[in-house]
PDB file of C-alpha atoms in Angstrom:
ATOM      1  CA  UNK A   1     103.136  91.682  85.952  1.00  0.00           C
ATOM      2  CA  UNK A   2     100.755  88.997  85.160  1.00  0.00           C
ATOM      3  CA  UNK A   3      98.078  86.595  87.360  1.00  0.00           C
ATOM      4  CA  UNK A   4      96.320  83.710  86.254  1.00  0.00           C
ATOM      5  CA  UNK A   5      94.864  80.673  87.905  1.00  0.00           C
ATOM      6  CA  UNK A   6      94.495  77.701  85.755  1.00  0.00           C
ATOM      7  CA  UNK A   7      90.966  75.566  85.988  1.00  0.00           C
ATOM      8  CA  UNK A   8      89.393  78.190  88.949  1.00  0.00           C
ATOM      9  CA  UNK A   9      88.787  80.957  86.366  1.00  0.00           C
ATOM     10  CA  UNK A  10      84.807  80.638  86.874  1.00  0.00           C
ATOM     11  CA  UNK A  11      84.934  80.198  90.523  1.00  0.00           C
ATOM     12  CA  UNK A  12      82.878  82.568  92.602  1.00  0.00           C
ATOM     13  CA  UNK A  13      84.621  85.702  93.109  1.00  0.00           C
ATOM     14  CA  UNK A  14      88.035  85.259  91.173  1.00  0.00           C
ATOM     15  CA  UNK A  15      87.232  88.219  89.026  1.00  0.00           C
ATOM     16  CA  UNK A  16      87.296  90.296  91.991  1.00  0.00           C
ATOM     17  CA  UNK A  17      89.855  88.391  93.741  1.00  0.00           C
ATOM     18  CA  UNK A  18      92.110  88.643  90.249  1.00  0.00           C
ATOM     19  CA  UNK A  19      90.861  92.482  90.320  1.00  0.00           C
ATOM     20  CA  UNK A  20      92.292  92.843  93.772  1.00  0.00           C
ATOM     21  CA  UNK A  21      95.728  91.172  92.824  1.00  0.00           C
ATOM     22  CA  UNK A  22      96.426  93.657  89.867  1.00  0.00           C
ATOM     23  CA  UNK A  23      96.039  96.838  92.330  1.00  0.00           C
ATOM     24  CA  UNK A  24      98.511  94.989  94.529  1.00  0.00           C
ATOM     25  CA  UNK A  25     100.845  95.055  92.015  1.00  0.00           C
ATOM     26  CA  UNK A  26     100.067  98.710  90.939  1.00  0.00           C
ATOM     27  CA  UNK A  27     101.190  99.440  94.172  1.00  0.00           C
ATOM     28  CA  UNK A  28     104.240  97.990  94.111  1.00  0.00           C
ATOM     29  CA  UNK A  29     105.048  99.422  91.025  1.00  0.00           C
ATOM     30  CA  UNK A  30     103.966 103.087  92.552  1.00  0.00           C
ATOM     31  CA  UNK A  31     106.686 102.981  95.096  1.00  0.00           C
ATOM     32  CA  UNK A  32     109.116 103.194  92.268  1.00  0.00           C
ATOM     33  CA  UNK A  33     107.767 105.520  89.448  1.00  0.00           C
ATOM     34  CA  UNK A  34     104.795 107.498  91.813  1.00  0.00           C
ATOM     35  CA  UNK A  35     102.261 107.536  93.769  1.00  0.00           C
ATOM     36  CA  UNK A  36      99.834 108.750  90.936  1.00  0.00           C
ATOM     37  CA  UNK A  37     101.016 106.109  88.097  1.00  0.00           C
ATOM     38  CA  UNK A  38      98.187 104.543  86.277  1.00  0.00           C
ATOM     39  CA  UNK A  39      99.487 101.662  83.484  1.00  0.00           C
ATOM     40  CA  UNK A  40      98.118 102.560  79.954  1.00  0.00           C
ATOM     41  CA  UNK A  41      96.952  99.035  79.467  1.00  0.00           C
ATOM     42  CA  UNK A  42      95.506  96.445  82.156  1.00  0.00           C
ATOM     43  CA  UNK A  43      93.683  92.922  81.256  1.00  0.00           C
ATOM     44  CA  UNK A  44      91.703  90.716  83.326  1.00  0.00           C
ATOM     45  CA  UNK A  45      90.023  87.003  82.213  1.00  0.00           C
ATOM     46  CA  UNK A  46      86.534  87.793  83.437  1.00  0.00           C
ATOM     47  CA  UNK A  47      84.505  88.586  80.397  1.00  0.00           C
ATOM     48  CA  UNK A  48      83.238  91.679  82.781  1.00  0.00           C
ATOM     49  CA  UNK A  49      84.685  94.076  84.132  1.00  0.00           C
ATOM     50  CA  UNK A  50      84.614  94.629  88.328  1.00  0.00           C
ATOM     51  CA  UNK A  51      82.576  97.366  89.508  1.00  0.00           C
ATOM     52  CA  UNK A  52      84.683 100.244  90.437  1.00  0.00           C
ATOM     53  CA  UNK A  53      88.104  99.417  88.229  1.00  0.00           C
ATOM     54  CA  UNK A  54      87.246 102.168  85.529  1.00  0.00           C
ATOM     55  CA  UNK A  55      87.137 104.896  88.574  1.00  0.00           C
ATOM     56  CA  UNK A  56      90.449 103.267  90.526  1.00  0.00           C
ATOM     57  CA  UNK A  57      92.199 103.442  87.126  1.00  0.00           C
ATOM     58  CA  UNK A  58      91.029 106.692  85.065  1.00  0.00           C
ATOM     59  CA  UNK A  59      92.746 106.739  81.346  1.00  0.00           C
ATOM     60  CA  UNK A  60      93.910 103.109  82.257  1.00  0.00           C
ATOM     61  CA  UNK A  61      92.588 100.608  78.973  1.00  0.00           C
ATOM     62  CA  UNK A  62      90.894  97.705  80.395  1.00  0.00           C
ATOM     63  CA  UNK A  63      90.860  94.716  78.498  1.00  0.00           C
ATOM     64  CA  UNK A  64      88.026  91.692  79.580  1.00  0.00           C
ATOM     65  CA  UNK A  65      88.286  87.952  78.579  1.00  0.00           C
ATOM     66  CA  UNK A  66      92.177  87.734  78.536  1.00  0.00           C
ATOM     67  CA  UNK A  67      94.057  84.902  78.796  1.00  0.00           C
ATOM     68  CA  UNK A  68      95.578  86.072  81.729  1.00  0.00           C
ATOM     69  CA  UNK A  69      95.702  89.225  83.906  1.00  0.00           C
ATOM     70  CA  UNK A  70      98.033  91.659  83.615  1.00  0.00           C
ATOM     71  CA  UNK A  71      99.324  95.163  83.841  1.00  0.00           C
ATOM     72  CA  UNK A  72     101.359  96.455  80.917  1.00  0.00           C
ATOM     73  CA  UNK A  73     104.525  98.710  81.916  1.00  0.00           C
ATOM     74  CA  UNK A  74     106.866 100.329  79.610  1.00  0.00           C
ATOM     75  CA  UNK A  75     110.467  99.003  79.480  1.00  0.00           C
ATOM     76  CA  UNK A  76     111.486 102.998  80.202  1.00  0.00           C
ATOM     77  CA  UNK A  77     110.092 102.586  83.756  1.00  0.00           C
ATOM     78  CA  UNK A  78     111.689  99.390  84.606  1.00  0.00           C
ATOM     79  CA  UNK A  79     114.921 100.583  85.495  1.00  0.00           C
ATOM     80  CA  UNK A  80     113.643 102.802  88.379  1.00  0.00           C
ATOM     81  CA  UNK A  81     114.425 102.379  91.973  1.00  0.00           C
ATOM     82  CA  UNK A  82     111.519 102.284  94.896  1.00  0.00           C
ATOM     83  CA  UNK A  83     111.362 106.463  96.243  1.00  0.00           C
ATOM     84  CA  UNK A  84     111.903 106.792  99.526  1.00  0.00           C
ATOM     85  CA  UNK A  85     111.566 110.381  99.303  1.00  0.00           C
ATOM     86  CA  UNK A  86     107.758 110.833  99.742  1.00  0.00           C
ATOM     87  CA  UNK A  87     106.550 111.927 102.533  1.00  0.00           C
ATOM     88  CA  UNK A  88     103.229 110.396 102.480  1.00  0.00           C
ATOM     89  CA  UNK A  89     104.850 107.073 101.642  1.00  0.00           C
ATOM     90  CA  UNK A  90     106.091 104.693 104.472  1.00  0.00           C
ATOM     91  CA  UNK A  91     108.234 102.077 103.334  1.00  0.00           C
ATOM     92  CA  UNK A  92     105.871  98.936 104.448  1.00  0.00           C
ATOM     93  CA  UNK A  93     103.080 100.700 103.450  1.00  0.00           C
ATOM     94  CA  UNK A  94     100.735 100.331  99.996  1.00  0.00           C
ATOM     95  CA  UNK A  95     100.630 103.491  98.181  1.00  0.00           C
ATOM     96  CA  UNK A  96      96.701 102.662  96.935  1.00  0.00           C
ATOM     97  CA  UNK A  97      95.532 101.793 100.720  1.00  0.00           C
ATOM     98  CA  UNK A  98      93.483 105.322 100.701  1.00  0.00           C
ATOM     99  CA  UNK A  99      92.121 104.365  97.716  1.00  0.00           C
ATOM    100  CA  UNK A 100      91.332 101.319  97.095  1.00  0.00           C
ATOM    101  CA  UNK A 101      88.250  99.989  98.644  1.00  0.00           C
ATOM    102  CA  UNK A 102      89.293  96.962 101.247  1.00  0.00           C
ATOM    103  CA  UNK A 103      86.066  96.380 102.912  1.00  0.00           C
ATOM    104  CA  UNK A 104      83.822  96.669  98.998  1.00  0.00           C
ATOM    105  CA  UNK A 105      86.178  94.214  97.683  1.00  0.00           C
ATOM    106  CA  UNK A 106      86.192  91.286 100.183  1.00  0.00           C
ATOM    107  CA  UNK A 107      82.505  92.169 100.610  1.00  0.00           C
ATOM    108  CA  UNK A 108      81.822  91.191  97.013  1.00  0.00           C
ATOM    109  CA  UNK A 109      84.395  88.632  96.918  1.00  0.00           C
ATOM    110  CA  UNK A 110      81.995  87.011 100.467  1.00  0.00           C
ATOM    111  CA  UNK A 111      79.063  87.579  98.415  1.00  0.00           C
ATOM    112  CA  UNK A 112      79.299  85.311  96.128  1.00  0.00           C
ATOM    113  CA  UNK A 113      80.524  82.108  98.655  1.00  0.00           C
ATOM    114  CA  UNK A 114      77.380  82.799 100.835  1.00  0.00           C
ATOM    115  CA  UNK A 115      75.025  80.095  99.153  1.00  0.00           C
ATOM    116  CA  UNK A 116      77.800  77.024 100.798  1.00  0.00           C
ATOM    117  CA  UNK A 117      76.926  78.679 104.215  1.00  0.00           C
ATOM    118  CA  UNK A 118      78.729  80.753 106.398  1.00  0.00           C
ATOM    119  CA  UNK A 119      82.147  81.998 105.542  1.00  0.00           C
ATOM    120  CA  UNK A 120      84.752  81.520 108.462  1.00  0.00           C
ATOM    121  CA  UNK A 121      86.745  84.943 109.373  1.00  0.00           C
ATOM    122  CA  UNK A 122      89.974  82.671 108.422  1.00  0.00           C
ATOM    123  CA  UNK A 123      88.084  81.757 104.996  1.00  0.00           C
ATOM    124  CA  UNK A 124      87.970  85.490 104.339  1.00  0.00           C
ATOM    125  CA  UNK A 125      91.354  86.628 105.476  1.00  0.00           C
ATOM    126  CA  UNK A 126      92.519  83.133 103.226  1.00  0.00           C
ATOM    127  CA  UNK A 127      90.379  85.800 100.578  1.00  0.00           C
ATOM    128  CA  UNK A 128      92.722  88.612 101.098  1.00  0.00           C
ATOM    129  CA  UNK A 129      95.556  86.882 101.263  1.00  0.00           C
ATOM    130  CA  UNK A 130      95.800  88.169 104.843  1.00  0.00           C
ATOM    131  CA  UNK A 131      95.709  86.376 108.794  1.00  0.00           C
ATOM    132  CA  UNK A 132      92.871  86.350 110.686  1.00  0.00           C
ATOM    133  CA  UNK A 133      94.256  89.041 112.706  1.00  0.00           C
ATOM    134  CA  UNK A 134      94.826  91.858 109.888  1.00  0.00           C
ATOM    135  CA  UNK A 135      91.714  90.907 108.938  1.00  0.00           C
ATOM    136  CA  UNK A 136      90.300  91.973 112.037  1.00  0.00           C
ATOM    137  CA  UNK A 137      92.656  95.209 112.381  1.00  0.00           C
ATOM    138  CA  UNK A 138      91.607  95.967 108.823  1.00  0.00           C
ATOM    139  CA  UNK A 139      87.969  95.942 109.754  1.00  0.00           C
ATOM    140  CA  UNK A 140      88.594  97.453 112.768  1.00  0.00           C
ATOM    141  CA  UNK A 141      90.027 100.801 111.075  1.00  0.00           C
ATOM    142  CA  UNK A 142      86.570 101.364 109.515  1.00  0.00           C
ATOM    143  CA  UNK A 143      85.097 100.628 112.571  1.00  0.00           C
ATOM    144  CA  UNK A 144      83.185  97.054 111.511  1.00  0.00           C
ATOM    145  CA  UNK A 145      83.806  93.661 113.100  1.00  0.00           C
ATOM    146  CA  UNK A 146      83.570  90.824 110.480  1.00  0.00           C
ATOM    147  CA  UNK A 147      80.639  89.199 112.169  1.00  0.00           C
ATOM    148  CA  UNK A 148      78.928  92.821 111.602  1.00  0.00           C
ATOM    149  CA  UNK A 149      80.566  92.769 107.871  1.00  0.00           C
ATOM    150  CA  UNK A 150      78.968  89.010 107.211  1.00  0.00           C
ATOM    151  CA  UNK A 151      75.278  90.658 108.650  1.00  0.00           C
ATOM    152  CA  UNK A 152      75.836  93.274 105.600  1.00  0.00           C
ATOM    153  CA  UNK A 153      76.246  91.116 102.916  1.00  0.00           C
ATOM    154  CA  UNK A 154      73.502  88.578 103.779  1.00  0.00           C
ATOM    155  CA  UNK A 155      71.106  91.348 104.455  1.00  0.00           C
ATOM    156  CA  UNK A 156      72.090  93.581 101.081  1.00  0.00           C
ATOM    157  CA  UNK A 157      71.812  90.304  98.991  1.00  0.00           C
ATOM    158  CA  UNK A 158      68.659  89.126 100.447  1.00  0.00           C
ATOM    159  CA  UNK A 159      67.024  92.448 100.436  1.00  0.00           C
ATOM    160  CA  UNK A 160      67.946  92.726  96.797  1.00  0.00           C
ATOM    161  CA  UNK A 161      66.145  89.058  95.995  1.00  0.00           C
ATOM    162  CA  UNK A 162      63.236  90.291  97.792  1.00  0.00           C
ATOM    163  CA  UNK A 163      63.035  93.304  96.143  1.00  0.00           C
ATOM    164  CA  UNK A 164      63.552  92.120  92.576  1.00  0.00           C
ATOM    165  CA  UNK A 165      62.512  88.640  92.529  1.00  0.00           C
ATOM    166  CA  UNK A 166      59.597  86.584  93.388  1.00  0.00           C
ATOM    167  CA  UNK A 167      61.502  83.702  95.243  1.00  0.00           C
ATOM    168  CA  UNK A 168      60.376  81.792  98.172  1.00  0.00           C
ATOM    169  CA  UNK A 169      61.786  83.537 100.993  1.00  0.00           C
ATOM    170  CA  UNK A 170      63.244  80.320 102.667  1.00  0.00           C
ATOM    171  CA  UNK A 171      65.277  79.992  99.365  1.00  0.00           C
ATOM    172  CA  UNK A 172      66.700  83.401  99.701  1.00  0.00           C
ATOM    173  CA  UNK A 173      67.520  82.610 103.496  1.00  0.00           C
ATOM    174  CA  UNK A 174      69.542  79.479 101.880  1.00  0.00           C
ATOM    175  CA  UNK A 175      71.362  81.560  99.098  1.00  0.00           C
ATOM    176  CA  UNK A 176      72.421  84.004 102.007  1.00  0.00           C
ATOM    177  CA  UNK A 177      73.955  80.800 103.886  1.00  0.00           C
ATOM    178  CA  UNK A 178      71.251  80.027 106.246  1.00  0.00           C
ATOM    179  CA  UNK A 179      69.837  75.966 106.498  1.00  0.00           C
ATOM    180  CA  UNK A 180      67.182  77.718 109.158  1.00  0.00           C
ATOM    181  CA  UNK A 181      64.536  79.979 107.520  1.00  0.00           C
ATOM    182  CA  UNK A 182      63.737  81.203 111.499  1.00  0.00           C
ATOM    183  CA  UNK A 183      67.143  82.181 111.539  1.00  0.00           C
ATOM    184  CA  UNK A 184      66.909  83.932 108.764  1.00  0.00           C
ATOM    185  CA  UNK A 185      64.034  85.560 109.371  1.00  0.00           C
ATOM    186  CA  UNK A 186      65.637  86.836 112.856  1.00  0.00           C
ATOM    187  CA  UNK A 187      68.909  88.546 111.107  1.00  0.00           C
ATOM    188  CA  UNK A 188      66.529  90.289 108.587  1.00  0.00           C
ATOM    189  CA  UNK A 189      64.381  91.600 111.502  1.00  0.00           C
ATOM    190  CA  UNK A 190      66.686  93.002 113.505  1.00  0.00           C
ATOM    191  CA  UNK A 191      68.926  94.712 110.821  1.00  0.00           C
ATOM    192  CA  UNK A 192      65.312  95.872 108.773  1.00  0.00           C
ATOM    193  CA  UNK A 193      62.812  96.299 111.791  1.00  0.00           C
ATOM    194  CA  UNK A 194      60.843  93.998 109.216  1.00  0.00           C
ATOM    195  CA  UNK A 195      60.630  90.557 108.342  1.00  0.00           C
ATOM    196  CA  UNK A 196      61.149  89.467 105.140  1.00  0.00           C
ATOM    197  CA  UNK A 197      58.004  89.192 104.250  1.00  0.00           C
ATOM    198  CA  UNK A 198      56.802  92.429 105.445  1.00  0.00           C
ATOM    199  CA  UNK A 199      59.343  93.609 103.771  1.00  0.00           C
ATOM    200  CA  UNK A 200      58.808  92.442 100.515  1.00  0.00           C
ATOM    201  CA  UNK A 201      55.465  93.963 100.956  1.00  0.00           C
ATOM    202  CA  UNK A 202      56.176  97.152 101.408  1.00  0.00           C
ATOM    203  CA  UNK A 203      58.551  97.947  98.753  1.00  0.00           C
ATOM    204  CA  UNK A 204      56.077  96.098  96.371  1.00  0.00           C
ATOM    205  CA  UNK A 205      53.688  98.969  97.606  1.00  0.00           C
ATOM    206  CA  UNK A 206      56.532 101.656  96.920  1.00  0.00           C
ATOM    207  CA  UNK A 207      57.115 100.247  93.671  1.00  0.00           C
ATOM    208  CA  UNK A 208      53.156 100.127  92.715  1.00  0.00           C
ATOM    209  CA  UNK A 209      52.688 103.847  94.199  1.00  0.00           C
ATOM    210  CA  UNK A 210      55.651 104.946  92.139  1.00  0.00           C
ATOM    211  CA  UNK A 211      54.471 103.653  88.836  1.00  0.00           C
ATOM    212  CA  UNK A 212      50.594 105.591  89.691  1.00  0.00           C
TER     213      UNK A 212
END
């Protein structure tokens, strides 16, 4: 199996996106040679490697800056049909869904289209190559609504540029998709109990105490 995408390879979030794709496909393949198949080989065009692959893929080899993505699977296995026989296996169902970590991925994959403003719930099913409605059942089964999953990501990226960067504030509101620094300033206080500012602050005091 192979992915590629010719001329968006340095678009925000295709190494996560292509990342995504190639444990699709392990998944297919694991409904005909097992549940707990891992290829010996896998390659992806990023010149790093996701955050989390190495740990979804133990004794897998994981080749950066490829050509193309892919998963390598010997000719022996190829002949196989699809086992019906497990029990813990429905037949429209992924064998990696306990696994595999849905909401991380299109998290990171939202991440990095926040500075063009705020991404639409069909923009991120679009993502996932899902509707907006299994988008919303997906998020659902771990209890988040994507309007609560959006909050996250803004807040986690702009607490990490006010922890370990000295940028205006109303720039970091921008890079989390906000054109209103107020607005900004309003989501940050009422997921942090402080604004950004005050924020800022105090884990510059942490960080001072810490090196005392």
């Amino acid at each position: 199996f192979f992915t590629g995408y010719p001329g968006i390879e340095d678009a925000p979030g295709y190494h996560v996106s292509q990342a995504y794709q190639l444990g699709i496909y392990i998944d297919v393949v694991r409904h005909f040679v097992g549940r707990n198949w891992v290829p010996a080989e896998m390659g992806i065009q990023s010149s790093t490697i996701p955050i989390g692959l190495p740990e979804l893929f133990p004794g897998c080899r994981i080749l950066s800056g490829q050509r193309i993505g892919y998963i390598a699977i010997p000719r022996s296995e190829l002949h196989k049909q699809a086992n019906h026989r497990d029990p813990d296996v429905a037949d429209d169902s992924f064998v990696m869904t306990d696994r595999f970590d849905y909401v991380g991925t299109l998290a990171a994959m939202l991440r990095a289209y926040l500075p063009d403003g705020y991404p639409s719930a069909r923009f991120a099913a679009g993502l996932m190559d899902r509707s907006e409605r299994t988008l919303a059942r997906e998020l659902s089964s771990h209890n988040l609504t994507y309007g609560a999953l959006i909050d996250e990501v803004r807040f986690k990226k702009s607490a990490e540029m006010l922890r370990e960067t000295d940028e205006r504030i109303a720039n970091i509101g921008y890079e989390v998709g906000f054109d209103d620094p107020a607005h900004f300033a309003r989501m940050f206080v009422r997921i942090a109990g402080l604004s950004p500012r005050e924020y800022r602050k105090a884990t510059q005091n942490c960080a001072e105490d810490g090196a005392v």
